[in-house]
Amino acid sequence: MAPLAVRTGPPVVLGVALTIARHERVRLGSVRTLRLQIGPSLDLIYLAEVNLPGNLSCLAPLTEPNVVALTLRAARLELLPDESEGSGKMSNLKALGSGQCFLTTQNRKVLVAAFAEAHVQPHVVHMTVENQVNLLEYLRTDWFTLELSGTHRCRLTRALPLRLELEFDMQRLGAAAA
């Protein structure tokens, strides 16, 4: 019988804390400043990324020799509590307009999930899985980068501490059923 790749076991879950920085005005420092005309929409772009080692304990199942594929099942953002905030106004994800999540390794970059304004709730964003590509080689490397980028609906007055959670289905080689 020919070997067959089958989905097995619980999903592999990668959870990462990220922070989308608050808006900061351009500071005019010295006499010799460069004045640039930046479009107002560029002021509402955010980027948060983190470099992660491929040997994280949550990725340990990927090192097994019979694992042949890894596809994204689900992706979501959760608002984390901000310890620096007092009893005042709480942060809210409704400030986000859109976003994309990318995995990058060894000069290869792939869009894995995205969201639009309609997906945004105050404390959670359920992202749409964009590509059902095999992500195994992205996460089996020594280091990979997880990136979240997109647009704000308005300028952020405080940073947004987030948890980005990616849930993967793992496929292993198994014997074909008779």
C-alpha atoms as an extended CHARMM CRD file, in Angstrom:
* protein
*
       178  EXT
         1         1  MET       CA              0.0000000000        0.0000000000        0.0000000000  PROA      1               0.0000000000
         2         2  ALA       CA              1.1610000000        3.4860000000       -0.7840000000  PROA      2               0.0000000000
         3         3  PRO       CA              1.7910000000        5.9120000000        2.0690000000  PROA      3               0.0000000000
         4         4  LEU       CA             -0.9250000000        8.5030000000        2.5290000000  PROA      4               0.0000000000
         5         5  ALA       CA             -0.7130000000       11.8470000000        4.3260000000  PROA      5               0.0000000000
         6         6  VAL       CA             -3.4120000000       12.0630000000        6.9820000000  PROA      6               0.0000000000
         7         7  ARG       CA             -4.3470000000       14.8050000000        9.4250000000  PROA      7               0.0000000000
         8         8  THR       CA             -3.6100000000       13.5890000000       12.9220000000  PROA      8               0.0000000000
         9         9  GLY       CA             -3.7230000000       14.6880000000       16.5040000000  PROA      9               0.0000000000
        10        10  PRO       CA             -4.5000000000       18.0000000000       18.1010000000  PROA      10              0.0000000000
        11        11  PRO       CA             -3.5530000000       21.2200000000       16.3340000000  PROA      11              0.0000000000
        12        12  VAL       CA             -0.1740000000       22.8580000000       16.8420000000  PROA      12              0.0000000000
        13        13  VAL       CA             -0.7820000000       26.2590000000       18.4700000000  PROA      13              0.0000000000
        14        14  LEU       CA              1.6830000000       29.1480000000       18.2810000000  PROA      14              0.0000000000
        15        15  GLY       CA              0.8120000000       32.1290000000       20.4850000000  PROA      15              0.0000000000
        16        16  VAL       CA              2.9240000000       35.2830000000       20.4060000000  PROA      16              0.0000000000
        17        17  ALA       CA              2.6540000000       38.5850000000       22.2740000000  PROA      17              0.0000000000
        18        18  LEU       CA              2.9980000000       41.6460000000       20.0320000000  PROA      18              0.0000000000
        19        19  THR       CA              2.5080000000       45.3540000000       20.5860000000  PROA      19              0.0000000000
        20        20  ILE       CA              1.2460000000       47.8280000000       18.0270000000  PROA      20              0.0000000000
        21        21  ALA       CA              2.9360000000       51.0740000000       19.0130000000  PROA      21              0.0000000000
        22        22  ARG       CA              0.9260000000       54.2170000000       19.6320000000  PROA      22              0.0000000000
        23        23  HSD       CA              1.0960000000       57.0570000000       17.1460000000  PROA      23              0.0000000000
        24        24  GLU       CA              4.0750000000       59.3550000000       17.6290000000  PROA      24              0.0000000000
        25        25  ARG       CA              4.4560000000       62.6400000000       15.8690000000  PROA      25              0.0000000000
        26        26  VAL       CA              7.5600000000       63.3280000000       13.8530000000  PROA      26              0.0000000000
        27        27  ARG       CA              9.9890000000       65.2110000000       16.0530000000  PROA      27              0.0000000000
        28        28  LEU       CA             11.7740000000       68.1570000000       14.5520000000  PROA      28              0.0000000000
        29        29  GLY       CA             15.1170000000       68.0140000000       16.3070000000  PROA      29              0.0000000000
        30        30  SER       CA             17.9430000000       70.1370000000       15.0470000000  PROA      30              0.0000000000
        31        31  VAL       CA             18.2360000000       73.0440000000       12.6670000000  PROA      31              0.0000000000
        32        32  ARG       CA             19.1090000000       70.6070000000        9.8940000000  PROA      32              0.0000000000
        33        33  THR       CA             15.8510000000       68.7390000000        9.4450000000  PROA      33              0.0000000000
        34        34  LEU       CA             14.5120000000       67.0430000000        6.4170000000  PROA      34              0.0000000000
        35        35  ARG       CA             10.9380000000       67.9740000000        5.6600000000  PROA      35              0.0000000000
        36        36  LEU       CA              8.9180000000       65.3030000000        3.9450000000  PROA      36              0.0000000000
        37        37  GLN       CA              5.3760000000       65.5290000000        2.7350000000  PROA      37              0.0000000000
        38        38  ILE       CA              3.7470000000       62.3110000000        3.8910000000  PROA      38              0.0000000000
        39        39  GLY       CA              0.2260000000       61.4640000000        2.8300000000  PROA      39              0.0000000000
        40        40  PRO       CA             -2.2510000000       61.3250000000        5.7180000000  PROA      40              0.0000000000
        41        41  SER       CA             -3.0930000000       57.6920000000        4.9960000000  PROA      41              0.0000000000
        42        42  LEU       CA              0.5440000000       56.6370000000        5.5260000000  PROA      42              0.0000000000
        43        43  ASP       CA              0.2530000000       57.9420000000        9.0710000000  PROA      43              0.0000000000
        44        44  LEU       CA             -2.2580000000       55.1700000000        9.8020000000  PROA      44              0.0000000000
        45        45  ILE       CA             -0.0760000000       52.1820000000        8.8910000000  PROA      45              0.0000000000
        46        46  TYR       CA              1.2210000000       49.8160000000       11.5710000000  PROA      46              0.0000000000
        47        47  LEU       CA              3.8140000000       47.0530000000       11.6330000000  PROA      47              0.0000000000
        48        48  ALA       CA              4.6100000000       44.6530000000       14.4630000000  PROA      48              0.0000000000
        49        49  GLU       CA              6.9900000000       41.7560000000       14.0010000000  PROA      49              0.0000000000
        50        50  VAL       CA              8.8820000000       39.2690000000       16.0900000000  PROA      50              0.0000000000
        51        51  ASN       CA             11.7460000000       36.8980000000       15.2690000000  PROA      51              0.0000000000
        52        52  LEU       CA             11.1890000000       33.4700000000       16.7680000000  PROA      52              0.0000000000
        53        53  PRO       CA             13.4060000000       30.4020000000       17.0860000000  PROA      53              0.0000000000
        54        54  GLY       CA             12.2460000000       27.2270000000       15.3860000000  PROA      54              0.0000000000
        55        55  ASN       CA             12.9360000000       25.2160000000       18.5470000000  PROA      55              0.0000000000
        56        56  LEU       CA             10.0090000000       26.5730000000       20.5900000000  PROA      56              0.0000000000
        57        57  SER       CA              8.4030000000       23.8680000000       22.7320000000  PROA      57              0.0000000000
        58        58  CYS       CA              5.0240000000       24.3460000000       21.0210000000  PROA      58              0.0000000000
        59        59  LEU       CA              6.6900000000       23.4630000000       17.6870000000  PROA      59              0.0000000000
        60        60  ALA       CA              8.3470000000       20.2600000000       18.9800000000  PROA      60              0.0000000000
        61        61  PRO       CA              5.8670000000       17.9410000000       17.1650000000  PROA      61              0.0000000000
        62        62  LEU       CA              7.1370000000       19.3370000000       13.8380000000  PROA      62              0.0000000000
        63        63  THR       CA             10.5070000000       17.6530000000       14.3510000000  PROA      63              0.0000000000
        64        64  GLU       CA              9.0340000000       14.1610000000       14.0810000000  PROA      64              0.0000000000
        65        65  PRO       CA             10.2190000000       12.4850000000       10.8500000000  PROA      65              0.0000000000
        66        66  ASN       CA              6.7700000000       11.4060000000        9.6070000000  PROA      66              0.0000000000
        67        67  VAL       CA              5.3360000000       14.9660000000        9.6030000000  PROA      67              0.0000000000
        68        68  VAL       CA              4.9750000000       16.0080000000        5.9520000000  PROA      68              0.0000000000
        69        69  ALA       CA              2.7010000000       19.0630000000        5.9640000000  PROA      69              0.0000000000
        70        70  LEU       CA              1.4770000000       21.8930000000        8.1500000000  PROA      70              0.0000000000
        71        71  THR       CA             -1.4270000000       24.1450000000        7.1570000000  PROA      71              0.0000000000
        72        72  LEU       CA             -3.0230000000       27.0540000000        8.9710000000  PROA      72              0.0000000000
        73        73  ARG       CA             -6.4200000000       26.2000000000       10.4470000000  PROA      73              0.0000000000
        74        74  ALA       CA             -7.2400000000       29.4500000000       12.2630000000  PROA      74              0.0000000000
        75        75  ALA       CA             -5.7270000000       32.7810000000       13.2640000000  PROA      75              0.0000000000
        76        76  ARG       CA             -6.8770000000       35.3640000000       15.7620000000  PROA      76              0.0000000000
        77        77  LEU       CA             -5.8040000000       38.4530000000       17.6500000000  PROA      77              0.0000000000
        78        78  GLU       CA             -6.7110000000       39.0230000000       21.2840000000  PROA      78              0.0000000000
        79        79  LEU       CA             -6.3020000000       42.2260000000       23.2370000000  PROA      79              0.0000000000
        80        80  LEU       CA             -4.0540000000       41.6950000000       26.2520000000  PROA      80              0.0000000000
        81        81  PRO       CA             -4.5150000000       43.7000000000       29.4480000000  PROA      81              0.0000000000
        82        82  ASP       CA             -2.1820000000       46.6660000000       29.6270000000  PROA      82              0.0000000000
        83        83  GLU       CA             -0.6010000000       46.9210000000       33.0740000000  PROA      83              0.0000000000
        84        84  SER       CA              0.3040000000       50.5630000000       32.4800000000  PROA      84              0.0000000000
        85        85  GLU       CA             -3.3590000000       51.5520000000       32.2110000000  PROA      85              0.0000000000
        86        86  GLY       CA             -5.0740000000       52.5720000000       35.3860000000  PROA      86              0.0000000000
        87        87  SER       CA             -8.8170000000       52.5970000000       35.8460000000  PROA      87              0.0000000000
        88        88  GLY       CA             -9.1230000000       54.9860000000       32.9150000000  PROA      88              0.0000000000
        89        89  LYS       CA            -10.0790000000       54.2910000000       29.3400000000  PROA      89              0.0000000000
        90        90  MET       CA             -9.2890000000       50.7560000000       28.1530000000  PROA      90              0.0000000000
        91        91  SER       CA             -7.6350000000       49.9610000000       24.8360000000  PROA      91              0.0000000000
        92        92  ASN       CA             -9.8710000000       48.6010000000       22.1090000000  PROA      92              0.0000000000
        93        93  LEU       CA             -9.1970000000       46.7070000000       18.8910000000  PROA      93              0.0000000000
        94        94  LYS       CA            -11.8710000000       48.7460000000       17.0760000000  PROA      94              0.0000000000
        95        95  ALA       CA             -9.0820000000       51.1900000000       16.1760000000  PROA      95              0.0000000000
        96        96  LEU       CA             -7.7600000000       48.6110000000       13.6810000000  PROA      96              0.0000000000
        97        97  GLY       CA             -9.0500000000       48.8870000000       10.1290000000  PROA      97              0.0000000000
        98        98  SER       CA             -7.3470000000       45.9550000000        8.4240000000  PROA      98              0.0000000000
        99        99  GLY       CA             -4.4310000000       43.6220000000        8.8630000000  PROA      99              0.0000000000
       100       100  GLN       CA             -2.3240000000       40.9030000000        7.3290000000  PROA      100             0.0000000000
       101       101  CYS       CA             -0.2280000000       38.2090000000        8.9800000000  PROA      101             0.0000000000
       102       102  PHE       CA              2.9230000000       36.9730000000        7.2450000000  PROA      102             0.0000000000
       103       103  LEU       CA              5.4780000000       34.2500000000        7.9460000000  PROA      103             0.0000000000
       104       104  THR       CA              9.0040000000       34.9080000000        6.6730000000  PROA      104             0.0000000000
       105       105  THR       CA             12.0810000000       32.7170000000        6.6090000000  PROA      105             0.0000000000
       106       106  GLN       CA             15.2090000000       32.5430000000        4.4600000000  PROA      106             0.0000000000
       107       107  ASN       CA             14.0530000000       35.3110000000        2.0840000000  PROA      107             0.0000000000
       108       108  ARG       CA             10.6450000000       33.6640000000        1.5680000000  PROA      108             0.0000000000
       109       109  LYS       CA              7.5020000000       35.4350000000        2.7270000000  PROA      109             0.0000000000
       110       110  VAL       CA              3.9360000000       34.1250000000        2.6650000000  PROA      110             0.0000000000
       111       111  LEU       CA              0.6240000000       35.7550000000        3.5740000000  PROA      111             0.0000000000
       112       112  VAL       CA             -1.1440000000       33.3570000000        5.9320000000  PROA      112             0.0000000000
       113       113  ALA       CA             -4.1270000000       35.3280000000        7.2820000000  PROA      113             0.0000000000
       114       114  ALA       CA             -5.8670000000       38.6750000000        7.0020000000  PROA      114             0.0000000000
       115       115  PHE       CA             -8.7590000000       40.6590000000        8.4190000000  PROA      115             0.0000000000
       116       116  ALA       CA            -10.9430000000       43.5870000000        7.4160000000  PROA      116             0.0000000000
       117       117  GLU       CA            -12.8360000000       46.1120000000        9.5150000000  PROA      117             0.0000000000
       118       118  ALA       CA            -15.9120000000       43.8430000000        9.5840000000  PROA      118             0.0000000000
       119       119  HSD       CA            -13.9410000000       41.1450000000       11.4970000000  PROA      119             0.0000000000
       120       120  VAL       CA            -12.8570000000       43.4940000000       14.2960000000  PROA      120             0.0000000000
       121       121  GLN       CA            -14.5530000000       43.1790000000       17.6820000000  PROA      121             0.0000000000
       122       122  PRO       CA            -13.4900000000       45.1800000000       20.7610000000  PROA      122             0.0000000000
       123       123  HSD       CA            -11.2870000000       42.4460000000       22.2660000000  PROA      123             0.0000000000
       124       124  VAL       CA            -10.7920000000       39.8100000000       19.5400000000  PROA      124             0.0000000000
       125       125  VAL       CA            -10.2910000000       39.5940000000       15.7720000000  PROA      125             0.0000000000
       126       126  HSD       CA            -10.9040000000       36.2930000000       13.9970000000  PROA      126             0.0000000000
       127       127  MET       CA             -8.7310000000       36.4270000000       10.9050000000  PROA      127             0.0000000000
       128       128  THR       CA             -9.4430000000       34.7620000000        7.5540000000  PROA      128             0.0000000000
       129       129  VAL       CA             -6.9700000000       32.0730000000        6.4900000000  PROA      129             0.0000000000
       130       130  GLU       CA             -5.5520000000       33.2530000000        3.1550000000  PROA      130             0.0000000000
       131       131  ASN       CA             -3.4130000000       30.4170000000        1.8110000000  PROA      131             0.0000000000
       132       132  GLN       CA             -3.5300000000       26.6840000000        2.3660000000  PROA      132             0.0000000000
       133       133  VAL       CA              0.1560000000       26.2760000000        1.5920000000  PROA      133             0.0000000000
       134       134  ASN       CA              2.4890000000       23.8810000000        3.3940000000  PROA      134             0.0000000000
       135       135  LEU       CA              4.1130000000       25.9790000000        6.1400000000  PROA      135             0.0000000000
       136       136  LEU       CA              6.2790000000       23.1870000000        7.5250000000  PROA      136             0.0000000000
       137       137  GLU       CA              9.5400000000       24.4770000000        6.0460000000  PROA      137             0.0000000000
       138       138  TYR       CA              8.8130000000       27.9820000000        7.3760000000  PROA      138             0.0000000000
       139       139  LEU       CA              8.5490000000       26.7430000000       10.9670000000  PROA      139             0.0000000000
       140       140  ARG       CA             11.2600000000       24.0700000000       10.8590000000  PROA      140             0.0000000000
       141       141  THR       CA             14.0070000000       26.6450000000       10.2910000000  PROA      141             0.0000000000
       142       142  ASP       CA             16.3620000000       27.9410000000       12.9740000000  PROA      142             0.0000000000
       143       143  TRP       CA             14.6090000000       31.3350000000       12.9700000000  PROA      143             0.0000000000
       144       144  PHE       CA             11.4630000000       32.7110000000       11.3770000000  PROA      144             0.0000000000
       145       145  THR       CA              9.6410000000       36.0450000000       11.4990000000  PROA      145             0.0000000000
       146       146  LEU       CA              5.9850000000       36.5340000000       12.3060000000  PROA      146             0.0000000000
       147       147  GLU       CA              4.6810000000       39.8760000000       11.0200000000  PROA      147             0.0000000000
       148       148  LEU       CA              1.4060000000       41.6950000000       11.5550000000  PROA      148             0.0000000000
       149       149  SER       CA              0.8040000000       44.8020000000        9.4660000000  PROA      149             0.0000000000
       150       150  GLY       CA             -2.1620000000       46.8370000000        8.3220000000  PROA      150             0.0000000000
       151       151  THR       CA             -4.0320000000       50.0760000000        8.8140000000  PROA      151             0.0000000000
       152       152  HSD       CA             -5.6500000000       51.9160000000       11.6970000000  PROA      152             0.0000000000
       153       153  ARG       CA             -9.0670000000       53.5320000000       11.5120000000  PROA      153             0.0000000000
       154       154  CYS       CA             -7.7000000000       56.3510000000       13.6610000000  PROA      154             0.0000000000
       155       155  ARG       CA             -4.4350000000       57.3130000000       15.3410000000  PROA      155             0.0000000000
       156       156  LEU       CA             -3.6160000000       55.2520000000       18.3880000000  PROA      156             0.0000000000
       157       157  THR       CA             -3.2700000000       57.2580000000       21.5840000000  PROA      157             0.0000000000
       158       158  ARG       CA             -1.9130000000       54.2270000000       23.4590000000  PROA      158             0.0000000000
       159       159  ALA       CA             -0.1460000000       51.0520000000       22.4560000000  PROA      159             0.0000000000
       160       160  LEU       CA             -2.1930000000       47.9300000000       21.7330000000  PROA      160             0.0000000000
       161       161  PRO       CA             -0.7510000000       44.8430000000       23.4650000000  PROA      161             0.0000000000
       162       162  LEU       CA             -1.9170000000       41.7800000000       21.5190000000  PROA      162             0.0000000000
       163       163  ARG       CA             -1.6970000000       38.0240000000       21.4530000000  PROA      163             0.0000000000
       164       164  LEU       CA             -1.4990000000       36.6230000000       17.9370000000  PROA      164             0.0000000000
       165       165  GLU       CA             -2.5060000000       32.9680000000       17.9370000000  PROA      165             0.0000000000
       166       166  LEU       CA             -1.9940000000       30.6830000000       14.9500000000  PROA      166             0.0000000000
       167       167  GLU       CA             -3.5050000000       27.1920000000       14.9690000000  PROA      167             0.0000000000
       168       168  PHE       CA             -2.0560000000       24.6510000000       12.5280000000  PROA      168             0.0000000000
       169       169  ASP       CA             -3.1810000000       21.2450000000       11.2610000000  PROA      169             0.0000000000
       170       170  MET       CA             -0.3750000000       18.7230000000       11.0110000000  PROA      170             0.0000000000
       171       171  GLN       CA             -0.3190000000       15.9300000000        8.4270000000  PROA      171             0.0000000000
       172       172  ARG       CA              1.7080000000       12.7630000000        8.8970000000  PROA      172             0.0000000000
       173       173  LEU       CA              2.5350000000        9.8640000000        6.6390000000  PROA      173             0.0000000000
       174       174  GLY       CA              0.3150000000        6.8780000000        7.3340000000  PROA      174             0.0000000000
       175       175  ALA       CA             -0.7150000000        3.6720000000        5.6200000000  PROA      175             0.0000000000
       176       176  ALA       CA             -3.6530000000        3.8860000000        3.2130000000  PROA      176             0.0000000000
       177       177  ALA       CA             -6.7770000000        2.1470000000        4.4280000000  PROA      177             0.0000000000
       178       178  ALA       CA             -7.7290000000       -1.0460000000        2.6100000000  PROA      178             0.0000000000
